[in-house]
Amino acid sequence: MDTESAITLENKYGSFNYAPLPVVLSKGRGVYLWDLEGKRYLDFMSGFSAVSQGHCHPRIVRAIQKQAAQLAMVSRGLYSDQMGPFAKFATELFGFERILMMNTGAEAFETAVKMARKWGYEKKNVYPGSAQIVTCIDNFHGRTTGAVAASSHEGHHRDFGPLQSGFNLIPFDDLIALESALSNPSVVAFIVEPIQGEAGVNVPSEGYLRKAFELCRSKKVLFIADEIQTGIGRTGKLLACFHENFRPDVVLLGKALSGGTFPISAVLADENVISVLQPGDHGSTFGGSPFACHVAHESLKVILEENLTENAEKMGNLFRETIQSFHLPLVKLVRGRGLLNAISFDFGGDLGAGNRMCIALKEVGLLAKTCRPHIIRFAPPLVINQEQMQEGLEVIKRVIHTFRSDSNVFGPL
Ligand SMILES: Cc1ncc(COP(=O)(O)O)c(C=O)c1O
């Protein structure tokens, strides 16, 4: 099959809920992807920040093969020999007492919402049926009906109503707004991304997260960090909240928990919170299967044993410093932490320019995508080395230098 026929087939029989770049990938190793014609690309998307350990990491591939051949599935209606050791490892690693396993990130969010509401009724004596959860404008917690009800993004919830109630949106990085929202005694939780990834890698002011956590503490409100994108080393710490030296009450993990191989998510919390969910309250057929536990266990070990968190910190600094030093035209700012970064461009009112720039990057061998029309996110696998990062930076420099935002014309590359 060639690129054209693969795209034709997908466009004819697939769905329309994404707008992919015109490239068809068929192989991946580490930071590289190859298309059907054998052209190699640097992957600066990592499957929406999931493939932190690099494509087809040999240890994760072996773990998949081993556990698939041994025992892939028993439901949580039975014990498996994989859950206990993984749960011990993961809780000790992140500093929590307990873990609840799900599949997608959105399901981890849904789990946290249910858990926080029940915790509010049982432990905070909130009037039955009135629990409120505070979330931030421009958040992204997934695409389920609950997650879109908690979203401020018009396109995420328009036409999908009636929307679930009980979410109170406040501006991100605004402690005064948070304090005012928390004055409502029905608030049970504040759910926040430590860095808003999908919104364009919005990094809050220094100290915001820690102060927000302290405010929540003072009002007996759970601070729930959605670290589905920022967690597991991506920002240069195991959890992004660790940059501000505190441990949230609840943490949501996903994406890199499987090395990007299949959906595994988790909710970490202490006994007094997680124990409100009793048999029959919540569950998932696949969540916490022996297969998922074994693969997640190995995926976390790879992050630790290959020092990928430290590498993310180093390579991220290199990325931002180098882009700044280029003084490129159109670049308004570069921001991020570790290997979760974005460049914001001044394209005037040209809403298609970001996408055209991503196509230009693809033409010269680097894959990245816009998360807002004028913002491109750059989030390579954490295994990227200095040479590969330099290669990527050169490509980005050449493309931005020659890009004409007003005409779709590129100079010689
Ligand atoms: C912060 C955050 N939360 C939740 C999700 C949803 O995860 P999933 O797509 O696995 O449902 C995402 C996905 O991008 C995310 O970035």
CSV table of C-alpha atoms and ligand atoms in Angstrom, one decimal:
chain,number,residue,atom,x,y,z
A,1,MET,CA,0.0,0.0,0.0
A,2,ASP,CA,1.2,3.5,-0.7
A,3,THR,CA,0.5,6.8,1.1
A,4,GLU,CA,-2.2,8.0,-1.3
A,5,SER,CA,-4.2,4.8,-1.2
A,6,ALA,CA,-4.0,4.5,2.6
A,7,ILE,CA,-5.3,8.1,3.0
A,8,THR,CA,-8.0,7.5,0.4
A,9,LEU,CA,-9.1,4.3,2.2
A,10,GLU,CA,-9.2,6.0,5.6
A,11,ASN,CA,-11.0,9.0,4.3
A,12,LYS,CA,-13.6,6.8,2.7
A,13,TYR,CA,-14.3,4.4,5.6
A,14,GLY,CA,-12.9,6.1,8.7
A,15,SER,CA,-14.6,8.8,10.7
A,16,PHE,CA,-14.1,12.6,10.5
A,17,ASN,CA,-13.3,13.4,14.2
A,18,TYR,CA,-9.6,14.2,13.5
A,19,ALA,CA,-7.8,16.2,10.8
A,20,PRO,CA,-4.5,14.3,10.4
A,21,LEU,CA,-1.5,15.6,8.6
A,22,PRO,CA,-1.1,13.9,5.2
A,23,VAL,CA,1.4,11.3,6.2
A,24,VAL,CA,0.9,7.5,6.7
A,25,LEU,CA,3.2,6.0,9.3
A,26,SER,CA,4.0,2.3,9.3
A,27,LYS,CA,7.0,1.8,11.6
A,28,GLY,CA,8.5,3.4,14.7
A,29,ARG,CA,11.7,3.1,16.7
A,30,GLY,CA,12.7,5.4,19.5
A,31,VAL,CA,12.3,9.0,18.3
A,32,TYR,CA,11.8,8.1,14.7
A,33,LEU,CA,8.8,7.1,12.6
A,34,TRP,CA,8.8,5.9,9.0
A,35,ASP,CA,6.1,6.4,6.3
A,36,LEU,CA,5.0,3.8,3.8
A,37,GLU,CA,7.6,5.0,1.3
A,38,GLY,CA,10.4,4.5,3.8
A,39,LYS,CA,10.9,8.2,4.6
A,40,ARG,CA,12.1,8.8,8.1
A,41,TYR,CA,10.6,11.5,10.5
A,42,LEU,CA,11.6,12.8,13.9
A,43,ASP,CA,8.5,12.4,16.0
A,44,PHE,CA,7.9,15.6,18.0
A,45,MET,CA,4.4,14.6,18.9
A,46,SER,CA,4.9,11.3,20.8
A,47,GLY,CA,1.3,10.3,20.2
A,48,PHE,CA,-0.1,13.3,22.0
A,49,SER,CA,2.7,12.9,24.7
A,50,ALA,CA,2.1,9.2,25.2
A,51,VAL,CA,5.2,7.6,23.8
A,52,SER,CA,7.6,9.0,26.3
A,53,GLN,CA,9.7,5.8,26.4
A,54,GLY,CA,10.1,6.0,22.5
A,55,HIS,CA,8.4,3.9,19.9
A,56,CYS,CA,8.6,0.1,20.3
A,57,HIS,CA,10.9,0.2,23.3
A,58,PRO,CA,12.4,-3.3,23.4
A,59,ARG,CA,11.7,-3.8,27.1
A,60,ILE,CA,8.1,-2.8,26.8
A,61,VAL,CA,7.7,-4.9,23.7
A,62,ARG,CA,9.1,-7.9,25.5
A,63,ALA,CA,6.8,-7.2,28.5
A,64,ILE,CA,3.8,-7.1,26.2
A,65,GLN,CA,4.8,-10.4,24.5
A,66,LYS,CA,5.6,-12.1,27.8
A,67,GLN,CA,2.4,-11.2,29.6
A,68,ALA,CA,0.2,-11.8,26.5
A,69,ALA,CA,1.6,-15.3,26.3
A,70,GLN,CA,1.2,-15.9,30.1
A,71,LEU,CA,-2.1,-14.3,31.1
A,72,ALA,CA,-3.6,-11.2,29.5
A,73,MET,CA,-7.0,-11.0,31.2
A,74,VAL,CA,-8.8,-11.8,34.3
A,75,SER,CA,-11.3,-9.2,35.4
A,76,ARG,CA,-11.1,-7.4,38.7
A,77,GLY,CA,-13.7,-10.0,39.8
A,78,LEU,CA,-10.6,-12.2,40.5
A,79,TYR,CA,-7.1,-11.5,41.9
A,80,SER,CA,-4.1,-11.6,39.6
A,81,ASP,CA,-0.4,-12.1,40.4
A,82,GLN,CA,0.4,-8.8,38.6
A,83,MET,CA,-1.8,-6.2,40.4
A,84,GLY,CA,-0.3,-6.4,43.8
A,85,PRO,CA,3.4,-6.0,42.8
A,86,PHE,CA,2.5,-3.2,40.4
A,87,ALA,CA,0.3,-1.4,42.9
A,88,LYS,CA,3.0,-1.5,45.5
A,89,PHE,CA,5.6,-0.2,43.1
A,90,ALA,CA,3.5,2.6,41.6
A,91,THR,CA,2.2,3.8,45.0
A,92,GLU,CA,5.6,3.9,46.5
A,93,LEU,CA,7.1,5.6,43.5
A,94,PHE,CA,4.6,8.5,43.5
A,95,GLY,CA,4.1,8.6,47.3
A,96,PHE,CA,0.5,7.5,47.6
A,97,GLU,CA,-1.2,4.8,49.6
A,98,ARG,CA,-3.5,3.3,46.9
A,99,ILE,CA,-4.1,3.1,43.1
A,100,LEU,CA,-7.2,2.5,41.0
A,101,MET,CA,-6.6,1.4,37.4
A,102,MET,CA,-8.6,2.4,34.4
A,103,ASN,CA,-7.9,2.6,30.7
A,104,THR,CA,-8.1,6.0,29.0
A,105,GLY,CA,-7.3,9.4,30.5
A,106,ALA,CA,-10.9,10.5,30.2
A,107,GLU,CA,-11.9,7.5,32.4
A,108,ALA,CA,-9.4,8.5,35.0
A,109,PHE,CA,-11.0,11.9,35.0
A,110,GLU,CA,-14.5,10.4,35.4
A,111,THR,CA,-13.2,8.2,38.2
A,112,ALA,CA,-11.8,11.2,40.0
A,113,VAL,CA,-15.1,13.1,39.6
A,114,LYS,CA,-17.1,10.2,41.1
A,115,MET,CA,-14.6,9.6,43.9
A,116,ALA,CA,-14.5,13.3,44.8
A,117,ARG,CA,-18.3,13.6,44.9
A,118,LYS,CA,-18.7,10.6,47.1
A,119,TRP,CA,-15.9,11.7,49.3
A,120,GLY,CA,-17.7,15.1,49.6
A,121,TYR,CA,-20.9,13.5,50.8
A,122,GLU,CA,-19.3,11.0,53.1
A,123,LYS,CA,-16.3,13.0,54.6
A,124,LYS,CA,-17.3,16.6,54.2
A,125,ASN,CA,-21.1,16.3,54.8
A,126,VAL,CA,-21.9,18.1,51.6
A,127,TYR,CA,-25.7,18.2,51.0
A,128,PRO,CA,-26.7,15.2,48.9
A,129,GLY,CA,-26.7,15.9,45.2
A,130,SER,CA,-25.1,19.3,45.5
A,131,ALA,CA,-21.3,18.7,45.2
A,132,GLN,CA,-19.4,21.1,43.0
A,133,ILE,CA,-16.1,20.6,41.3
A,134,VAL,CA,-13.9,23.6,40.3
A,135,THR,CA,-12.1,23.3,36.9
A,136,CYS,CA,-10.1,25.8,34.9
A,137,ILE,CA,-11.0,27.7,31.7
A,138,ASP,CA,-9.1,26.1,28.7
A,139,ASN,CA,-8.7,22.8,30.5
A,140,PHE,CA,-8.6,19.5,28.7
A,141,HIS,CA,-9.6,16.3,30.6
A,142,GLY,CA,-10.9,14.2,27.7
A,143,ARG,CA,-13.9,13.7,25.5
A,144,THR,CA,-16.4,11.9,27.6
A,145,THR,CA,-19.7,13.6,28.4
A,146,GLY,CA,-18.4,14.4,31.9
A,147,ALA,CA,-15.1,15.8,30.6
A,148,VAL,CA,-16.8,18.0,28.0
A,149,ALA,CA,-19.3,19.3,30.6
A,150,ALA,CA,-16.2,20.4,32.6
A,151,SER,CA,-14.7,22.2,29.6
A,152,SER,CA,-14.9,25.9,28.6
A,153,HIS,CA,-14.2,25.1,25.0
A,154,GLU,CA,-17.3,25.8,23.0
A,155,GLY,CA,-16.5,23.3,20.3
A,156,HIS,CA,-16.1,20.5,22.9
A,157,HIS,CA,-19.6,20.7,24.3
A,158,ARG,CA,-21.7,22.6,21.8
A,159,ASP,CA,-24.3,20.1,20.3
A,160,PHE,CA,-23.5,17.5,23.0
A,161,GLY,CA,-26.0,18.6,25.6
A,162,PRO,CA,-27.7,18.3,27.9
A,163,LEU,CA,-24.5,18.8,29.9
A,164,GLN,CA,-23.8,17.3,33.3
A,165,SER,CA,-24.0,20.0,36.0
A,166,GLY,CA,-21.8,20.5,39.0
A,167,PHE,CA,-18.7,22.1,37.4
A,168,ASN,CA,-17.6,25.6,38.2
A,169,LEU,CA,-15.1,27.1,35.7
A,170,ILE,CA,-12.5,29.7,36.8
A,171,PRO,CA,-9.5,31.2,35.1
A,172,PHE,CA,-6.3,29.2,35.2
A,173,ASP,CA,-3.4,30.7,37.2
A,174,ASP,CA,-5.8,32.9,39.2
A,175,LEU,CA,-5.6,32.4,43.0
A,176,ILE,CA,-8.2,35.1,43.7
A,177,ALA,CA,-10.7,33.3,41.5
A,178,LEU,CA,-9.9,30.0,43.2
A,179,GLU,CA,-10.3,31.5,46.7
A,180,SER,CA,-13.7,32.9,45.8
A,181,ALA,CA,-14.8,29.6,44.2
A,182,LEU,CA,-13.7,27.7,47.2
A,183,SER,CA,-15.9,29.8,49.5
A,184,ASN,CA,-18.8,27.7,48.4
A,185,PRO,CA,-19.1,24.9,51.0
A,186,SER,CA,-20.4,22.5,48.4
A,187,VAL,CA,-17.1,22.5,46.5
A,188,VAL,CA,-15.4,19.0,46.9
A,189,ALA,CA,-12.5,19.2,44.5
A,190,PHE,CA,-10.4,21.4,42.3
A,191,ILE,CA,-9.2,19.5,39.2
A,192,VAL,CA,-6.3,21.1,37.4
A,193,GLU,CA,-3.6,20.3,34.8
A,194,PRO,CA,-0.3,21.6,36.3
A,195,ILE,CA,0.5,22.8,32.7
A,196,GLN,CA,-2.4,23.1,30.3
A,197,GLY,CA,-1.2,20.9,27.4
A,198,GLU,CA,-3.9,21.0,24.9
A,199,ALA,CA,-4.6,24.7,25.4
A,200,GLY,CA,-1.1,25.5,24.1
A,201,VAL,CA,1.2,24.5,26.9
A,202,ASN,CA,0.1,27.1,29.4
A,203,VAL,CA,2.6,27.2,32.2
A,204,PRO,CA,1.2,28.9,35.4
A,205,SER,CA,3.2,31.4,37.4
A,206,GLU,CA,5.7,30.0,39.8
A,207,GLY,CA,4.1,29.2,43.2
A,208,TYR,CA,0.5,29.1,41.8
A,209,LEU,CA,0.0,25.3,42.1
A,210,ARG,CA,1.4,25.1,45.6
A,211,LYS,CA,-0.7,28.0,46.8
A,212,ALA,CA,-3.7,26.6,45.1
A,213,PHE,CA,-3.0,23.3,47.0
A,214,GLU,CA,-2.8,25.2,50.3
A,215,LEU,CA,-6.0,27.0,49.6
A,216,CYS,CA,-7.8,23.7,48.9
A,217,ARG,CA,-6.3,22.3,52.2
A,218,SER,CA,-7.6,25.2,54.2
A,219,LYS,CA,-11.2,24.6,52.8
A,220,LYS,CA,-11.2,20.8,53.0
A,221,VAL,CA,-11.3,20.5,49.2
A,222,LEU,CA,-9.4,17.8,47.3
A,223,PHE,CA,-6.6,19.1,45.0
A,224,ILE,CA,-6.7,16.7,42.0
A,225,ALA,CA,-3.8,17.0,39.6
A,226,ASP,CA,-4.6,15.8,36.0
A,227,GLU,CA,-1.0,14.7,35.2
A,228,ILE,CA,-2.1,12.5,32.3
A,229,GLN,CA,0.0,14.6,29.9
A,230,THR,CA,2.5,16.2,32.4
A,231,GLY,CA,3.2,13.2,34.5
A,232,ILE,CA,5.8,10.3,34.4
A,233,GLY,CA,8.8,12.5,33.7
A,234,ARG,CA,7.6,14.6,30.8
A,235,THR,CA,8.2,18.0,32.5
A,236,GLY,CA,11.5,17.0,34.0
A,237,LYS,CA,10.1,15.7,37.3
A,238,LEU,CA,8.2,12.5,37.9
A,239,LEU,CA,5.1,14.7,38.5
A,240,ALA,CA,4.9,18.3,37.4
A,241,CYS,CA,3.5,19.2,40.9
A,242,PHE,CA,6.9,18.1,42.3
A,243,HIS,CA,8.4,21.2,40.7
A,244,GLU,CA,6.6,23.1,43.5
A,245,ASN,CA,7.5,20.5,46.2
A,246,PHE,CA,4.0,19.2,47.1
A,247,ARG,CA,2.0,16.1,46.6
A,248,PRO,CA,-1.6,16.6,45.4
A,249,ASP,CA,-4.4,14.7,47.2
A,250,VAL,CA,-5.2,12.8,44.0
A,251,VAL,CA,-3.2,12.3,40.8
A,252,LEU,CA,-4.4,11.1,37.4
A,253,LEU,CA,-2.0,9.3,35.1
A,254,GLY,CA,-2.4,7.9,31.6
A,255,LYS,CA,-0.6,8.1,28.3
A,256,ALA,CA,3.0,7.2,29.1
A,257,LEU,CA,1.8,4.7,31.7
A,258,SER,CA,1.9,2.1,28.9
A,259,GLY,CA,4.8,3.7,27.0
A,260,GLY,CA,2.1,4.7,24.5
A,261,THR,CA,1.3,1.1,23.6
A,262,PHE,CA,-2.3,0.9,24.6
A,263,PRO,CA,-4.7,2.8,27.0
A,264,ILE,CA,-3.7,2.4,30.7
A,265,SER,CA,-4.7,5.1,33.2
A,266,ALA,CA,-4.7,5.3,36.9
A,267,VAL,CA,-5.9,7.3,39.9
A,268,LEU,CA,-3.6,7.6,42.8
A,269,ALA,CA,-4.9,8.7,46.2
A,270,ASP,CA,-4.7,7.9,49.9
A,271,GLU,CA,-6.8,5.4,51.7
A,272,ASN,CA,-9.2,7.9,53.3
A,273,VAL,CA,-10.2,9.2,49.8
A,274,ILE,CA,-10.0,6.1,47.6
A,275,SER,CA,-11.9,3.9,50.1
A,276,VAL,CA,-15.1,5.8,49.5
A,277,LEU,CA,-15.4,3.7,46.3
A,278,GLN,CA,-16.7,0.3,47.4
A,279,PRO,CA,-17.5,-2.9,45.4
A,280,GLY,CA,-20.2,-2.0,42.9
A,281,ASP,CA,-19.5,1.8,42.9
A,282,HIS,CA,-17.1,1.8,40.0
A,283,GLY,CA,-15.2,-0.4,37.6
A,284,SER,CA,-14.0,-1.3,34.1
A,285,THR,CA,-13.6,-4.7,32.4
A,286,PHE,CA,-10.0,-4.0,31.3
A,287,GLY,CA,-8.8,-1.6,34.0
A,288,GLY,CA,-6.2,-3.3,36.1
A,289,SER,CA,-5.9,-6.5,34.0
A,290,PRO,CA,-2.7,-8.5,34.5
A,291,PHE,CA,-1.7,-7.4,31.0
A,292,ALA,CA,-2.1,-3.7,31.9
A,293,CYS,CA,-0.4,-4.1,35.3
A,294,HIS,CA,2.6,-5.9,33.8
A,295,VAL,CA,3.1,-3.4,30.9
A,296,ALA,CA,2.6,-0.3,33.2
A,297,HIS,CA,5.1,-1.8,35.7
A,298,GLU,CA,7.8,-2.2,33.0
A,299,SER,CA,6.9,1.2,31.4
A,300,LEU,CA,7.6,3.0,34.7
A,301,LYS,CA,10.8,1.0,35.3
A,302,VAL,CA,12.1,2.2,31.9
A,303,ILE,CA,11.5,5.8,32.8
A,304,LEU,CA,13.4,5.3,36.1
A,305,GLU,CA,16.2,3.1,34.9
A,306,GLU,CA,17.0,5.1,31.8
A,307,ASN,CA,16.9,8.4,33.6
A,308,LEU,CA,14.3,9.8,31.2
A,309,THR,CA,13.0,12.4,33.7
A,310,GLU,CA,16.5,13.9,34.0
A,311,ASN,CA,16.9,13.7,30.2
A,312,ALA,CA,13.6,15.5,29.7
A,313,GLU,CA,14.8,18.4,31.9
A,314,LYS,CA,18.1,18.6,30.0
A,315,MET,CA,16.7,18.3,26.5
A,316,GLY,CA,13.8,20.7,27.3
A,317,ASN,CA,16.2,23.4,28.4
A,318,LEU,CA,18.2,22.9,25.2
A,319,PHE,CA,15.1,23.1,23.1
A,320,ARG,CA,13.8,26.4,24.6
A,321,GLU,CA,17.2,28.1,24.9
A,322,THR,CA,18.1,27.2,21.3
A,323,ILE,CA,14.8,28.3,19.8
A,324,GLN,CA,15.2,31.6,21.7
A,325,SER,CA,18.7,32.1,20.5
A,326,PHE,CA,17.6,31.7,16.9
A,327,HIS,CA,15.6,35.0,17.1
A,328,LEU,CA,13.2,33.6,14.4
A,329,PRO,CA,10.7,35.7,12.5
A,330,LEU,CA,7.0,35.1,13.5
A,331,VAL,CA,8.0,33.5,16.8
A,332,LYS,CA,6.2,35.3,19.6
A,333,LEU,CA,7.3,33.0,22.4
A,334,VAL,CA,8.5,29.6,23.3
A,335,ARG,CA,7.3,28.1,26.5
A,336,GLY,CA,7.1,24.8,28.4
A,337,ARG,CA,8.8,22.6,30.9
A,338,GLY,CA,11.0,19.6,30.3
A,339,LEU,CA,9.9,18.1,27.0
A,340,LEU,CA,6.4,19.6,26.9
A,341,ASN,CA,6.9,22.8,24.9
A,342,ALA,CA,5.1,25.0,22.4
A,343,ILE,CA,6.0,27.8,20.1
A,344,SER,CA,3.4,30.6,19.8
A,345,PHE,CA,3.5,32.4,16.4
A,346,ASP,CA,2.3,35.8,15.2
A,347,PHE,CA,0.4,34.8,12.1
A,348,GLY,CA,-1.9,37.8,12.1
A,349,GLY,CA,-5.4,36.6,11.5
A,350,ASP,CA,-4.3,33.6,9.3
A,351,LEU,CA,-5.9,30.6,11.0
A,352,GLY,CA,-4.5,28.1,8.5
A,353,ALA,CA,-0.9,29.2,8.9
A,354,GLY,CA,0.0,26.9,11.8
A,355,ASN,CA,-1.3,23.9,10.0
A,356,ARG,CA,0.6,24.8,6.9
A,357,MET,CA,3.8,25.2,8.9
A,358,CYS,CA,3.2,21.7,10.3
A,359,ILE,CA,2.9,20.4,6.7
A,360,ALA,CA,6.2,22.2,5.9
A,361,LEU,CA,7.9,20.6,8.9
A,362,LYS,CA,6.6,17.2,7.8
A,363,GLU,CA,8.0,17.8,4.3
A,364,VAL,CA,11.5,18.1,5.8
A,365,GLY,CA,11.1,15.3,8.2
A,366,LEU,CA,9.7,16.5,11.5
A,367,LEU,CA,6.2,15.7,12.9
A,368,ALA,CA,4.5,18.3,15.1
A,369,LYS,CA,0.9,19.6,15.3
A,370,THR,CA,-0.9,22.7,16.3
A,371,CYS,CA,-2.9,22.7,19.6
A,372,ARG,CA,-4.3,26.1,18.8
A,373,PRO,CA,-4.3,27.7,15.3
A,374,HIS,CA,-1.2,29.8,16.1
A,375,ILE,CA,0.5,27.4,18.6
A,376,ILE,CA,2.5,24.3,17.7
A,377,ARG,CA,3.4,21.8,20.4
A,378,PHE,CA,6.7,20.1,20.4
A,379,ALA,CA,6.8,17.0,22.7
A,380,PRO,CA,9.3,14.4,21.5
A,381,PRO,CA,9.8,11.1,23.3
A,382,LEU,CA,11.9,11.5,26.4
A,383,VAL,CA,14.6,9.2,25.0
A,384,ILE,CA,15.7,11.9,22.5
A,385,ASN,CA,19.4,12.5,22.7
A,386,GLN,CA,21.4,15.7,22.1
A,387,GLU,CA,22.2,14.9,18.5
A,388,GLN,CA,18.6,14.1,17.6
A,389,MET,CA,17.4,17.3,19.4
A,390,GLN,CA,19.9,19.4,17.4
A,391,GLU,CA,18.7,17.7,14.2
A,392,GLY,CA,15.1,18.7,15.1
A,393,LEU,CA,16.1,22.2,16.1
A,394,GLU,CA,17.8,22.7,12.7
A,395,VAL,CA,14.7,21.6,10.8
A,396,ILE,CA,12.5,23.9,12.9
A,397,LYS,CA,14.8,26.8,12.3
A,398,ARG,CA,15.0,26.3,8.5
A,399,VAL,CA,11.2,25.9,8.2
A,400,ILE,CA,10.3,28.9,10.3
A,401,HIS,CA,13.0,31.1,8.6
A,402,THR,CA,11.5,30.4,5.1
A,403,PHE,CA,7.8,30.3,6.0
A,404,ARG,CA,5.7,33.1,4.6
A,405,SER,CA,2.6,33.3,6.8
A,406,ASP,CA,0.6,35.2,4.1
A,407,SER,CA,1.3,33.2,1.0
A,408,ASN,CA,1.9,29.4,1.6
A,409,VAL,CA,5.2,29.9,-0.1
A,410,PHE,CA,8.4,28.4,1.2
A,411,GLY,CA,11.9,29.5,0.4
A,412,PRO,CA,14.6,26.9,-0.5
A,413,LEU,CA,15.1,24.4,2.3
B,1,LIG,C1,-4.5,16.5,30.6
B,1,LIG,C2,-5.3,15.4,29.9
B,1,LIG,N1,-6.2,14.8,30.6
B,1,LIG,C3,-7.0,13.9,30.0
B,1,LIG,C4,-6.8,13.5,28.7
B,1,LIG,C5,-7.6,12.5,28.0
B,1,LIG,O1,-6.9,11.3,27.8
B,1,LIG,P1,-7.5,10.2,26.8
B,1,LIG,O2,-7.4,10.8,25.4
B,1,LIG,O3,-6.6,9.0,27.0
B,1,LIG,O4,-8.9,9.9,27.2
B,1,LIG,C6,-5.7,14.1,28.0
B,1,LIG,C7,-5.5,13.8,26.5
B,1,LIG,O5,-4.8,14.5,25.8
B,1,LIG,C8,-5.0,15.1,28.6
B,1,LIG,O6,-4.0,15.8,28.0
